[in-house]
Short mmCIF file of C-alpha atoms and ligand atoms in Angstrom, two decimals:
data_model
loop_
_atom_site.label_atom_id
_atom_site.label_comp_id
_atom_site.label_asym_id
_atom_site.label_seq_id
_atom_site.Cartn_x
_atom_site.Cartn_y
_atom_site.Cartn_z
CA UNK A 24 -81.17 -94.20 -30.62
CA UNK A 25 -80.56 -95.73 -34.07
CA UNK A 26 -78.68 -93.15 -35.45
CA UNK A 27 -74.96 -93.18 -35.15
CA UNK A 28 -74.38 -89.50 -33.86
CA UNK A 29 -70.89 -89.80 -33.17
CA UNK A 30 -69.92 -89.89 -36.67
CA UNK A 31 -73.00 -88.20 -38.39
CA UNK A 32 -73.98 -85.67 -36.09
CA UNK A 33 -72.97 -81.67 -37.52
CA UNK A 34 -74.17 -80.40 -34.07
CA UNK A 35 -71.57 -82.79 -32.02
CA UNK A 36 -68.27 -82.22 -34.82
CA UNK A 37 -68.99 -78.85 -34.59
CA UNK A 38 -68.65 -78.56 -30.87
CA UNK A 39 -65.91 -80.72 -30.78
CA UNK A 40 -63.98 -78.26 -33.39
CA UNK A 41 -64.88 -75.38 -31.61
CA UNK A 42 -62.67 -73.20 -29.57
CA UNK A 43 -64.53 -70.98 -27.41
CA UNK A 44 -63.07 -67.46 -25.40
CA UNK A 45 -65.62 -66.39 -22.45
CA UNK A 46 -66.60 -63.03 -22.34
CA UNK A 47 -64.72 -60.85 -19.67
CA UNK A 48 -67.39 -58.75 -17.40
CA UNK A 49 -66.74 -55.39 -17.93
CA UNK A 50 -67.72 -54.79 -13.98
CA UNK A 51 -64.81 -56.81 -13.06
CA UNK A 52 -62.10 -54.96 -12.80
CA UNK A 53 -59.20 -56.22 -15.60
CA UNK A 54 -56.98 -58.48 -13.82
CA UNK A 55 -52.76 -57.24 -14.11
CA UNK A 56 -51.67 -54.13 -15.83
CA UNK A 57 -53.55 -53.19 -18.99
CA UNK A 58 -51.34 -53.71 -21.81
CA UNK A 59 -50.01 -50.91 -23.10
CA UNK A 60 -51.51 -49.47 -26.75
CA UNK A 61 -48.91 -47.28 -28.57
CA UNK A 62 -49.45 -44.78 -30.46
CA UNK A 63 -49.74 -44.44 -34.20
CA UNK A 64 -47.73 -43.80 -36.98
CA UNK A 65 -48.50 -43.33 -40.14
CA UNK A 66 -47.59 -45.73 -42.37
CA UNK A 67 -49.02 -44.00 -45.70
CA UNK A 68 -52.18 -42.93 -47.29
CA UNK A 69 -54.44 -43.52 -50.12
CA UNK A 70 -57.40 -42.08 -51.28
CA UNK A 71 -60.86 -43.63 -53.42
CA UNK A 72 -61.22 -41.86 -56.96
CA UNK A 73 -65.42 -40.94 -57.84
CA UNK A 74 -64.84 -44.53 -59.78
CA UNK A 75 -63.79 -46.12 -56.50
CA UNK A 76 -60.44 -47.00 -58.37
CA UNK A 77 -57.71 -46.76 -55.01
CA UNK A 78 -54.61 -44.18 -55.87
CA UNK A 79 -51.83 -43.67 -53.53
CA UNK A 80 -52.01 -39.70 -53.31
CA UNK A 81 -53.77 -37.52 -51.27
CA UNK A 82 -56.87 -36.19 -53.67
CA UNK A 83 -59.27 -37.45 -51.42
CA UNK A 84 -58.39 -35.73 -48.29
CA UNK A 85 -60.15 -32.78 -47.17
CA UNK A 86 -60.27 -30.24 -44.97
CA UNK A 87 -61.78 -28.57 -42.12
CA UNK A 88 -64.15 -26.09 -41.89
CA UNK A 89 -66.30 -24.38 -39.58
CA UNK A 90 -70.09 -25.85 -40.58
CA UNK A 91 -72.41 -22.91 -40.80
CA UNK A 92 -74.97 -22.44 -37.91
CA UNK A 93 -78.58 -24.71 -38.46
CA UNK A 94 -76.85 -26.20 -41.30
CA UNK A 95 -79.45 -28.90 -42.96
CA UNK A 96 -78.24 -32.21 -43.44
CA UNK A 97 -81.11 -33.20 -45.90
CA UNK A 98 -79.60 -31.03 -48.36
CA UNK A 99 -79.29 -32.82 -51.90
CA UNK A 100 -80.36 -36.19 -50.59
CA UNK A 101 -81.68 -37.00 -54.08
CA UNK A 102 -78.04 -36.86 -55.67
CA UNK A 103 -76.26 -38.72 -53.29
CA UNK A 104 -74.14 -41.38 -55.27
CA UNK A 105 -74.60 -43.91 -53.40
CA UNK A 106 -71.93 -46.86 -53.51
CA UNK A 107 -73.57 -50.41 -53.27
CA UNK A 108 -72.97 -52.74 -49.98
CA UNK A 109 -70.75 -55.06 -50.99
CA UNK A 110 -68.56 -57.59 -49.27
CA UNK A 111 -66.34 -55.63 -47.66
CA UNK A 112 -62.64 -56.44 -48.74
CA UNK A 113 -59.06 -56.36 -47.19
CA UNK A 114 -57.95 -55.77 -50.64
CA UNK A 115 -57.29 -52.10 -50.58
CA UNK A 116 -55.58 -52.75 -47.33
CA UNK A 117 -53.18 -55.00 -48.70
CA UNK A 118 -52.08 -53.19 -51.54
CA UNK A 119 -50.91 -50.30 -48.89
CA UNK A 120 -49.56 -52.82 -46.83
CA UNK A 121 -47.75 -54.68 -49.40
CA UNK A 122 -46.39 -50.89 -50.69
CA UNK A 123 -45.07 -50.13 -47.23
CA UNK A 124 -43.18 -53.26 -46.79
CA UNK A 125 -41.74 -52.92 -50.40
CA UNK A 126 -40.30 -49.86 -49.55
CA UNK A 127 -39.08 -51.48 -46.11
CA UNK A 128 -40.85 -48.06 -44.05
CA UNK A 129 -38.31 -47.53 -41.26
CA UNK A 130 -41.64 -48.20 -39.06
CA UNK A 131 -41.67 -51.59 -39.95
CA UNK A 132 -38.23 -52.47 -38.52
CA UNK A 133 -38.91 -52.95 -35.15
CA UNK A 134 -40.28 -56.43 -35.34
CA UNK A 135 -42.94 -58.55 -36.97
CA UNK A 136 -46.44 -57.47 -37.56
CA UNK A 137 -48.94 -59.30 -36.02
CA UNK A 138 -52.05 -58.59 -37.36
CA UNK A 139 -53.52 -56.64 -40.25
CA UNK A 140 -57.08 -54.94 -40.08
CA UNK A 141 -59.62 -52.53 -41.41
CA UNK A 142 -60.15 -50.08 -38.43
CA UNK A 143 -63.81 -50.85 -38.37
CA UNK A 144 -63.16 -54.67 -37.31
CA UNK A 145 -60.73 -53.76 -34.56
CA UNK A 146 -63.55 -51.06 -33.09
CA UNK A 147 -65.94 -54.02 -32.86
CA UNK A 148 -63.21 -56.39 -31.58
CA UNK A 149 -62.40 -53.96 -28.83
CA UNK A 150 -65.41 -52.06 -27.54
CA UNK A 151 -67.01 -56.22 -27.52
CA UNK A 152 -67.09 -56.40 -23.58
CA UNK A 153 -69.69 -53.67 -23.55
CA UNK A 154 -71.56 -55.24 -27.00
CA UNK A 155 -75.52 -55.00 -26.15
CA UNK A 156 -77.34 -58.31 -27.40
CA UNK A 157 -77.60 -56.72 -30.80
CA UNK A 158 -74.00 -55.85 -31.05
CA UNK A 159 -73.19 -59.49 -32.33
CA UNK A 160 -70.45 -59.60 -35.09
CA UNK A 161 -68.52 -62.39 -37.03
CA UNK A 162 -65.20 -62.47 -38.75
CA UNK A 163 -63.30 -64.58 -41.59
CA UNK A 164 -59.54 -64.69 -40.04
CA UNK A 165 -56.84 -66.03 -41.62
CA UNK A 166 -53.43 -66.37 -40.50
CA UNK A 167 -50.59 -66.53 -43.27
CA UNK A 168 -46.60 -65.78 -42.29
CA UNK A 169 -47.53 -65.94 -38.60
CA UNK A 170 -50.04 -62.54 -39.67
CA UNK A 171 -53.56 -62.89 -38.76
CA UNK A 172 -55.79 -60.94 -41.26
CA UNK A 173 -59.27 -59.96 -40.05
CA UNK A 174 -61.95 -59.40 -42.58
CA UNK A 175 -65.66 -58.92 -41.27
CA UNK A 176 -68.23 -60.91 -42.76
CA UNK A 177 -71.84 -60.67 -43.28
CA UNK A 178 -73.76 -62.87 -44.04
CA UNK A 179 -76.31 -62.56 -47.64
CA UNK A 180 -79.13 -61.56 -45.17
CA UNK A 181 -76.93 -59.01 -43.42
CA UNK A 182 -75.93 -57.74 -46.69
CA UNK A 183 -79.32 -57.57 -47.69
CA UNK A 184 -80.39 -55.73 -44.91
CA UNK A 185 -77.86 -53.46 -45.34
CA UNK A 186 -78.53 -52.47 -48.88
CA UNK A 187 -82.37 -52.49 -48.17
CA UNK A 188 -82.26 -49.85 -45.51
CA UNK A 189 -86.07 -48.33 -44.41
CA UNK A 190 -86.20 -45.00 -45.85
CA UNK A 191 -85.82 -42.91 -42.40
CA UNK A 192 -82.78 -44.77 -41.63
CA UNK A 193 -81.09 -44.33 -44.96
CA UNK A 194 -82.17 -40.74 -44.59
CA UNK A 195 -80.06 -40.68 -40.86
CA UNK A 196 -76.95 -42.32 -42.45
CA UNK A 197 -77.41 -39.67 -45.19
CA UNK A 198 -77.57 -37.23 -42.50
CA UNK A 199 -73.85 -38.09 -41.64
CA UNK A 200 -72.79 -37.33 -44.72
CA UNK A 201 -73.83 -33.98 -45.15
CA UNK A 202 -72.45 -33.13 -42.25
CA UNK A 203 -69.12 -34.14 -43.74
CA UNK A 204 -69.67 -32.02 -46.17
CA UNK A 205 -70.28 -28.94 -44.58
CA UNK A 206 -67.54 -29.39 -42.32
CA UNK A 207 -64.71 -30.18 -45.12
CA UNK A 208 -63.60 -28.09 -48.18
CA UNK A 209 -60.96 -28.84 -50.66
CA UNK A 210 -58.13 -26.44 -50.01
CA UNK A 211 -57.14 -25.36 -46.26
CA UNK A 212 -58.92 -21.88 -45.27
CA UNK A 213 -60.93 -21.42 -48.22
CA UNK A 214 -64.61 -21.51 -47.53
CA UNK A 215 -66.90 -23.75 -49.68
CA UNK A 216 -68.57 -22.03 -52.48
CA UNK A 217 -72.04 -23.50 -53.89
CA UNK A 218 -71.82 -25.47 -56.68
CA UNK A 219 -75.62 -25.99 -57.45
CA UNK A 220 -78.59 -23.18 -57.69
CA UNK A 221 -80.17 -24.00 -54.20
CA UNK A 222 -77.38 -24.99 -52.43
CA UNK A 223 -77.15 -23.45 -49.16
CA UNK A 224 -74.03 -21.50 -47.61
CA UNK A 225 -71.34 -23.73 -46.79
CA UNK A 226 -72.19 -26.85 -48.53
CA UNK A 227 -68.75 -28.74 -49.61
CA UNK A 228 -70.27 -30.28 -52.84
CA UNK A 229 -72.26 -33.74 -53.08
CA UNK A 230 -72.09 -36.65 -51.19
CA UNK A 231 -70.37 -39.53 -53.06
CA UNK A 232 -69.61 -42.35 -50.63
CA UNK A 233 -67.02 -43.79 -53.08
CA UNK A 234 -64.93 -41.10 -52.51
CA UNK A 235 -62.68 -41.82 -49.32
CA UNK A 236 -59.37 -40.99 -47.91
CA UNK A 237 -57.58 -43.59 -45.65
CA UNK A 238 -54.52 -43.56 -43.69
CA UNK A 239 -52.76 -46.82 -42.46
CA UNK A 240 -51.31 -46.90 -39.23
CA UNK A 241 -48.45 -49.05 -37.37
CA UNK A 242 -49.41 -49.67 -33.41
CA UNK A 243 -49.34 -52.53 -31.14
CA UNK A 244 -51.94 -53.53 -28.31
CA UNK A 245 -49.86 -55.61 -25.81
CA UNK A 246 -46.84 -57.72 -27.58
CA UNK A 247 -49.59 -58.04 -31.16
CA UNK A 248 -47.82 -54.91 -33.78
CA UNK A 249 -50.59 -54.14 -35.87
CA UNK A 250 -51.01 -52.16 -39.69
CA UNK A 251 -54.30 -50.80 -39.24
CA UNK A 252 -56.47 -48.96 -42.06
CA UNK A 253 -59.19 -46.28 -41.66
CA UNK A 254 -61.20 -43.82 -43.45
CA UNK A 255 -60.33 -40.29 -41.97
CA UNK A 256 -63.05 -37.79 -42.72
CA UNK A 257 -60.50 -34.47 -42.98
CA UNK A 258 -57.74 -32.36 -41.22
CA UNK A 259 -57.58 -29.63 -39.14
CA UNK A 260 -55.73 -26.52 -41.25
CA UNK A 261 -52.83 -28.43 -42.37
CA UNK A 262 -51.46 -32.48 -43.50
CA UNK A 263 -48.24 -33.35 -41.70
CA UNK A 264 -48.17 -36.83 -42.99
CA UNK A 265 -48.87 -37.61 -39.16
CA UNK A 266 -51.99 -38.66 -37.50
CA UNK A 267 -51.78 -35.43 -35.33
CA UNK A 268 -53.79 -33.21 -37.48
CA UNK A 269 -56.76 -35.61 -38.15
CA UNK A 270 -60.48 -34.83 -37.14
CA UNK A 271 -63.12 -37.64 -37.24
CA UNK A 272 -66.52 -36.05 -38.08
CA UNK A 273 -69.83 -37.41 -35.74
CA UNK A 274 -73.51 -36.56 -35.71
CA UNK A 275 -75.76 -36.98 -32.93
CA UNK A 276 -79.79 -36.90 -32.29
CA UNK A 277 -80.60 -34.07 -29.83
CA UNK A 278 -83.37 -35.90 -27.42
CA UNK A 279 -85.96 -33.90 -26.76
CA UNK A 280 -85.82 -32.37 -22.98
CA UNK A 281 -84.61 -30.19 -20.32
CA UNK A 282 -81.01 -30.39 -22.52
CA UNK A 283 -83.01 -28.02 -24.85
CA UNK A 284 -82.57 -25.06 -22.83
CA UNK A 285 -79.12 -25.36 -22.36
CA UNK A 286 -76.82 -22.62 -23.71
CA UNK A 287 -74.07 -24.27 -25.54
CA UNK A 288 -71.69 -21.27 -25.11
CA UNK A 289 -68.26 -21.49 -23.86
CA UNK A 290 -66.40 -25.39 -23.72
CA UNK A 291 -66.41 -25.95 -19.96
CA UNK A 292 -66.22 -29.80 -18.29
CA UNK A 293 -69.29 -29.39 -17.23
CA UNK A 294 -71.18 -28.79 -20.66
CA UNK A 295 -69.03 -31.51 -22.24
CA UNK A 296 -70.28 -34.07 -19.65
CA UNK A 297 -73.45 -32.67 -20.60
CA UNK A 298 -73.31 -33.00 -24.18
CA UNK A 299 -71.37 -36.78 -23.37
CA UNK A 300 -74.77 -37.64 -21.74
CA UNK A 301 -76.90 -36.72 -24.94
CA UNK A 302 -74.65 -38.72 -27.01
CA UNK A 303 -75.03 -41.66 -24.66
CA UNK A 304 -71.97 -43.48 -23.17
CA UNK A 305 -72.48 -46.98 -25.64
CA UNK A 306 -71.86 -44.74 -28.60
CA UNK A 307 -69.68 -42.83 -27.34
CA UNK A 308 -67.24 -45.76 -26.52
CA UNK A 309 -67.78 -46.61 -30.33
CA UNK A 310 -66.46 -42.75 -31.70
CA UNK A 311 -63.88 -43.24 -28.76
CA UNK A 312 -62.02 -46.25 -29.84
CA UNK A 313 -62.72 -45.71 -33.75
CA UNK A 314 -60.84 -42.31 -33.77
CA UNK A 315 -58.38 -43.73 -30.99
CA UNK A 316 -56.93 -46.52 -33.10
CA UNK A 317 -55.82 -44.78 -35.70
CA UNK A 318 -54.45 -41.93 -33.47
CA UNK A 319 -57.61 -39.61 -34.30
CA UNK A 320 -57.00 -36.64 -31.55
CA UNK A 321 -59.80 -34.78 -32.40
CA UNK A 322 -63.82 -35.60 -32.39
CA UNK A 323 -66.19 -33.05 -33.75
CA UNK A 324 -69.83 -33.75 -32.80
CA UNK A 325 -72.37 -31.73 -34.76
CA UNK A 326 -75.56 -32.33 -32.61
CA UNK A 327 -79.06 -32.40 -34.86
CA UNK A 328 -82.84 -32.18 -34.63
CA UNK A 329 -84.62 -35.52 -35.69
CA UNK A 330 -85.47 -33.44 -39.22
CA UNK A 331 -81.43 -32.70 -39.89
CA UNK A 332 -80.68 -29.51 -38.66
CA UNK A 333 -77.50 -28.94 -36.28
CA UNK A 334 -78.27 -26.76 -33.64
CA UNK A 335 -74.57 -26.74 -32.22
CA UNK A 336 -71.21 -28.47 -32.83
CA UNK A 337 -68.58 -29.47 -29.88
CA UNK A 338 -65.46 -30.85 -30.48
CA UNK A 339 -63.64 -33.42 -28.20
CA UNK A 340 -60.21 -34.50 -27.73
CA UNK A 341 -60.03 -38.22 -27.61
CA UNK A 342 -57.57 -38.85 -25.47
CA UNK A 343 -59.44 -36.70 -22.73
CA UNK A 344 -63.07 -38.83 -23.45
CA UNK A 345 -62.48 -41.44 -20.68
CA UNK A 346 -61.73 -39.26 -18.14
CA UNK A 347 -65.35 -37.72 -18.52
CA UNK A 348 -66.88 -40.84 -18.01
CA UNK A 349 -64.93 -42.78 -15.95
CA UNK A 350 -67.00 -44.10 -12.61
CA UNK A 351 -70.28 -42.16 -14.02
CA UNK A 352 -72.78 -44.44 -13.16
CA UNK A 353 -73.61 -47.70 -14.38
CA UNK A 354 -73.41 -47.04 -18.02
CA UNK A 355 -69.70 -45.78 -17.69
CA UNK A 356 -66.93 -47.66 -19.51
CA UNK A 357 -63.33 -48.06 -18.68
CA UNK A 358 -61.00 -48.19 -21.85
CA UNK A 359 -58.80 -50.72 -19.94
CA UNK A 360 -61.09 -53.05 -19.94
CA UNK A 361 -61.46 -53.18 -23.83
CA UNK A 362 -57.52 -53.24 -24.40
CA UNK A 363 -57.22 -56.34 -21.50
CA UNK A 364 -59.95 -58.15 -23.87
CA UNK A 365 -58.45 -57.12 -27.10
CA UNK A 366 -55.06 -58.51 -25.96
CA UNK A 367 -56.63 -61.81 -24.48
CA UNK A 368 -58.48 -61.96 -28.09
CA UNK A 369 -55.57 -61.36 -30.08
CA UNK A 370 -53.67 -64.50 -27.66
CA UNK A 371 -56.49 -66.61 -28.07
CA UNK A 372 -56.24 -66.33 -31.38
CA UNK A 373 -52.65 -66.56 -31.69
CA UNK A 374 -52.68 -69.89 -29.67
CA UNK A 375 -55.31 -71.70 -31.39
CA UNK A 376 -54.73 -70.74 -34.89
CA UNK A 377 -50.84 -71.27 -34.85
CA UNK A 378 -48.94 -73.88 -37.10
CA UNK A 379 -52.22 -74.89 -38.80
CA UNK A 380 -52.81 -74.85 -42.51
CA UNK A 381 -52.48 -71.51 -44.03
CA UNK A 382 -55.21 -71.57 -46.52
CA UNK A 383 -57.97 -72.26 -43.76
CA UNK A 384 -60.30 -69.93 -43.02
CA UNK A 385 -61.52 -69.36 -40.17
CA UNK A 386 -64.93 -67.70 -38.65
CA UNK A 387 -65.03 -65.82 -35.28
CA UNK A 388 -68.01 -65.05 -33.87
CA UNK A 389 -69.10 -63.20 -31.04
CA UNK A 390 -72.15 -63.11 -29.23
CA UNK A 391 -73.17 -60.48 -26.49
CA UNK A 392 -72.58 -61.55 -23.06
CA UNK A 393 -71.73 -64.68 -24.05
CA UNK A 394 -67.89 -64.87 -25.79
CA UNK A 395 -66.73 -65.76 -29.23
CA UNK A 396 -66.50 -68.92 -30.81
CA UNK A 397 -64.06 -69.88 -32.91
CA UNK A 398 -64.00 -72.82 -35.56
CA UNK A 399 -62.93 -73.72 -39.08
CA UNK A 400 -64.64 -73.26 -42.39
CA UNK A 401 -65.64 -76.19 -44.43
CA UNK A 402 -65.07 -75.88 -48.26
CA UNK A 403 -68.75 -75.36 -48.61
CA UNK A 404 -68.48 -72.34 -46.67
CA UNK A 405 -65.29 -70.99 -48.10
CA UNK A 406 -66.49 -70.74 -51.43
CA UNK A 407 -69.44 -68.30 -50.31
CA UNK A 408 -66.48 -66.05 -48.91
CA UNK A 409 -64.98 -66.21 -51.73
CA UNK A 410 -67.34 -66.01 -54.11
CA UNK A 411 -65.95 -67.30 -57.59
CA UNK A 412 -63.05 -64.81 -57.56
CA UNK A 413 -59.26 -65.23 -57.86
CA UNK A 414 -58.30 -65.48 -54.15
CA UNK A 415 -57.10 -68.02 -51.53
CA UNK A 416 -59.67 -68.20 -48.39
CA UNK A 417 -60.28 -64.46 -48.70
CA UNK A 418 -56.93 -63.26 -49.33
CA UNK A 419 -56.28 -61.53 -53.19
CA UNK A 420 -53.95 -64.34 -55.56
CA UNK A 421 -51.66 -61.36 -55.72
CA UNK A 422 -50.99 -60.91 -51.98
CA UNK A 423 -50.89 -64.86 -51.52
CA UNK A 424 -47.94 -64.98 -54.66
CA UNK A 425 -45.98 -62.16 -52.64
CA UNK A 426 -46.04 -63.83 -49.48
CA UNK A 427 -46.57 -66.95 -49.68
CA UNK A 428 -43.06 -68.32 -52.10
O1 0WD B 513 -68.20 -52.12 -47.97
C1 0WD B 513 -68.45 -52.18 -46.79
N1 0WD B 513 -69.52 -52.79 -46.36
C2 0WD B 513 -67.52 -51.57 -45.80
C3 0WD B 513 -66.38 -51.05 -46.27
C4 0WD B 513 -67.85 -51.56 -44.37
C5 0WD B 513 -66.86 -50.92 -43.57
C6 0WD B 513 -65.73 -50.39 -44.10
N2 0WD B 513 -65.50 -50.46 -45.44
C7 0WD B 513 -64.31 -49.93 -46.03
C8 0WD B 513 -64.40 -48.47 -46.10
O2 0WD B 513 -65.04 -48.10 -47.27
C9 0WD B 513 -62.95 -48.07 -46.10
O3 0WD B 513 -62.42 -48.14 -47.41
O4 0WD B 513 -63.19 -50.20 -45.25
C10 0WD B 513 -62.31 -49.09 -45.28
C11 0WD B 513 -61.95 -48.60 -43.90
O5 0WD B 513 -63.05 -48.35 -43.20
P1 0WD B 513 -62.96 -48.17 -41.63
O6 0WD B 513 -62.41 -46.83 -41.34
O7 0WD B 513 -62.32 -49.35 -41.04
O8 0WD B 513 -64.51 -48.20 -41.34
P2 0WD B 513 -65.28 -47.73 -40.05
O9 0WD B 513 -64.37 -47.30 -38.96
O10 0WD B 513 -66.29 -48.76 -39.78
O11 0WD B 513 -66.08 -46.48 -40.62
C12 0WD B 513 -65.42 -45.27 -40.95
C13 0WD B 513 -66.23 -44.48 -41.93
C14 0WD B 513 -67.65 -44.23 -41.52
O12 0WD B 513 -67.71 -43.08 -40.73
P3 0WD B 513 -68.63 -43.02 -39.43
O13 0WD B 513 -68.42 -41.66 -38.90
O14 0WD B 513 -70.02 -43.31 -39.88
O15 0WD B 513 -68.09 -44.11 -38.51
O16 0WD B 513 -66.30 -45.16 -43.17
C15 0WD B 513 -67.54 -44.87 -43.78
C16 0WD B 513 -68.35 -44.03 -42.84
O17 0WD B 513 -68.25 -42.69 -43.24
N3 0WD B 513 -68.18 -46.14 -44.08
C17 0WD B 513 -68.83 -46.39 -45.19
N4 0WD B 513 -69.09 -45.63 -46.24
C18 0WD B 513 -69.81 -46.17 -47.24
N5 0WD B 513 -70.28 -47.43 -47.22
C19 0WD B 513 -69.28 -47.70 -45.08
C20 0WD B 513 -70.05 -48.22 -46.15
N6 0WD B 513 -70.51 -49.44 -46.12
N7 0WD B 513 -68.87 -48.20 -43.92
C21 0WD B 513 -68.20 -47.23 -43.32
CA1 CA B 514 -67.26 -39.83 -39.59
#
């Protein structure tokens, strides 16, 4: 050929630069012991005002209460304040981490953190070996101080796509919402009173998705210590300042079928299996791992009719979820699987990204089936992340300054 690939060629430098991690087969069974996952401690808490300005106190939390029966989750759909899909940030992360270490939280002593991460990013990370071809996902890391921060990133299109949702499936995420709402009230034991002439019995007051509470966590997955962020959507009767009192709030379609006629009465194995089966095992692995990271204990499912009403609620305990579907057919999943992948992830990631430049950026991405790929950000690409604003790759100046002297 007359072109001189080995110099030119994007295709070739890029698969020379690229580190790649093959996907484990979730049928195989994990080779060794599954490293350990310990369990969370709180590390503090912050809430998001209406103005989405972040305050360390506790406004934002809520708390639980009973939904009441065929509550309908289309209520007040028309004021929903709606916060705009944005590139979502570490930033608010940081500052909680950077407040923690300041105040040198007894939880920090026992060693160096490893890696610092939104929740969100770590469910993706670790339910990947059972990703279906749609699951893809991609991630900027960086790693500063021997930390690796993860920050997801989607792409303009993705974005787009996001803030462009077809009308019945904003109406579905909408759906989650309300349910929120019903099931959380300001003060513990007191019963939501309507605020608007039409609202119905038990509604807990508008949806604004600005508003958030978040606790961040200290675990570790193998020998990787972790701070790890999450929203948590309210607590059950009282806030200990521990994860123990948490409940993570779920909706779920009820299919149409012989499930129908089931009376949801009493909590017995068998109806939770049941109910397990209607919420289908891939998402269930999802609500599994997101509440188990950040030490959620309790899952309360409020099952729906395609139109928004709940027909009945169950609630879960997280810890117990695997049990119900471990060795269930083919669709089962085995949590040890995901931590023996999370903790070859973290590794790989540890090994190839170590002792290089700390301003680089770096993309992850993984495919379905396939593994991830990992490679380095040109300039060009950088400067999309970071989008004109005062940061180095995507961390904040700030955080960079307190680190990095
Ligand atoms: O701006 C964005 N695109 C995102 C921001 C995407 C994902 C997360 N975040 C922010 C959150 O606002 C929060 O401040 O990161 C922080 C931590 O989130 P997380 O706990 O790590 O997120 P994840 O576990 O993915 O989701 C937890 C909850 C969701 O509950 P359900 O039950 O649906 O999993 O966070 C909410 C949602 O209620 N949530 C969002 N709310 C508004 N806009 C969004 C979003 N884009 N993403 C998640
Ligand atoms: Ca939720």
């Amino acid at each position: 050929s007359e072109v001189d690939d080995t110099v030119a060629s994007p295709a070739k430098r890029l698969r020379h630069d690229t580190q790649q991690l093959a996907y484990p087969s979730p049928t195989s069974a994990p080779r060794g012991p599954t490293p350990p996952f310990q369990q969370p401690t709180q590390l503090i808490s912050f809430s998001y005002t209406p103005e989405r300005v972040l305050e360390f106190d506790d406004s934002a939390l809520r708390y639980f209460v009973q939904p009441p029966n065929g509550a309908q989750l289309g209520h007040a759909y028309e004021r929903w304040n709606r916060r705009p899909e944005s590139r979502p940030r570490i930033d608010g992360l940081l500052r909680a981490f950077s407040t923690v270490r300041a105040k040198s939280h007894p939880a920090l002593a026992s060693g160096p953190v490893g890696v610092v991460s939104w929740r969100g990013v770590m469910t993706r990370i670790l339910t990947a070996p059972y990703a279906e071809e749609r699951d893809g996902w991609e991630l900027n890391v960086m790693s500063v101080g021997g930390v690796l921060y993860f920050e997801e990133f989607l792409s303009e299109a993705r974005l787009e796509d996001k803030n462009n949702l077809e009308p019945r499936q904003r109406r579905q995420t909408y759906f989650g919402y309300a349910f929120e709402s019903y099931c959380t009230a300001d003060k513990p034991g007191v019963p939501n009173v309507p605020q608007h002439p039409g609202d119905p019995p038990g509604w807990g007051g508008d949806v604004d998705t600005n508003v958030q509470w978040c606790s961040v966590v200290r675990t570790k997955l193998g020998d990787t210590r972790m701070v790890i962020g999450g929203e948590v959507d309210c607590v059950r009767d009282k806030y200990t300042g521990t994860t123990d009192t948490f409940v993570e709030l779920k909706t779920s379609l009820v299919i149409r079928g012989p499930q129908d006629s089931v009376k949801f009465e009493k909590y017995s194995e068998c109806i939770a299996r049941l109910l397990l089966l209607m919420i289908g095992y891939r998402k269930l692995l999802k609500f599994y791992m997101q509440s188990f990271l950040l030490g959620v204990p309790e899952i309360l499912v409020g099952f729906r009719t395609p139109s928004g009403q709940v027909t009945t609620t169950q609630t879960f305990k997280t810890v117990e979820i695997p049990r119900l579907v471990r060795g269930k057919g083919p669709h089962a999943w085995d949590p040890s699987v995901c931590f023996a992948w999370g903790d070859a992830f973290l590794e790989f990631l540890k090994t190839q990204i170590r002792d290089k430049e700390e301003r680089t950026v770096w993309r992850v991405a993984f495919r379905p089936k396939v593994g991830v790929e990992l490679r380095v950000l040109d300039d060009k690409e950088v400067e999309g992340v970071v989008a004109g604003e005062e940061r180095v790759g995507f961390l904040p100046q700030w955080y960079w300054d307190e680190v990095v002297t």
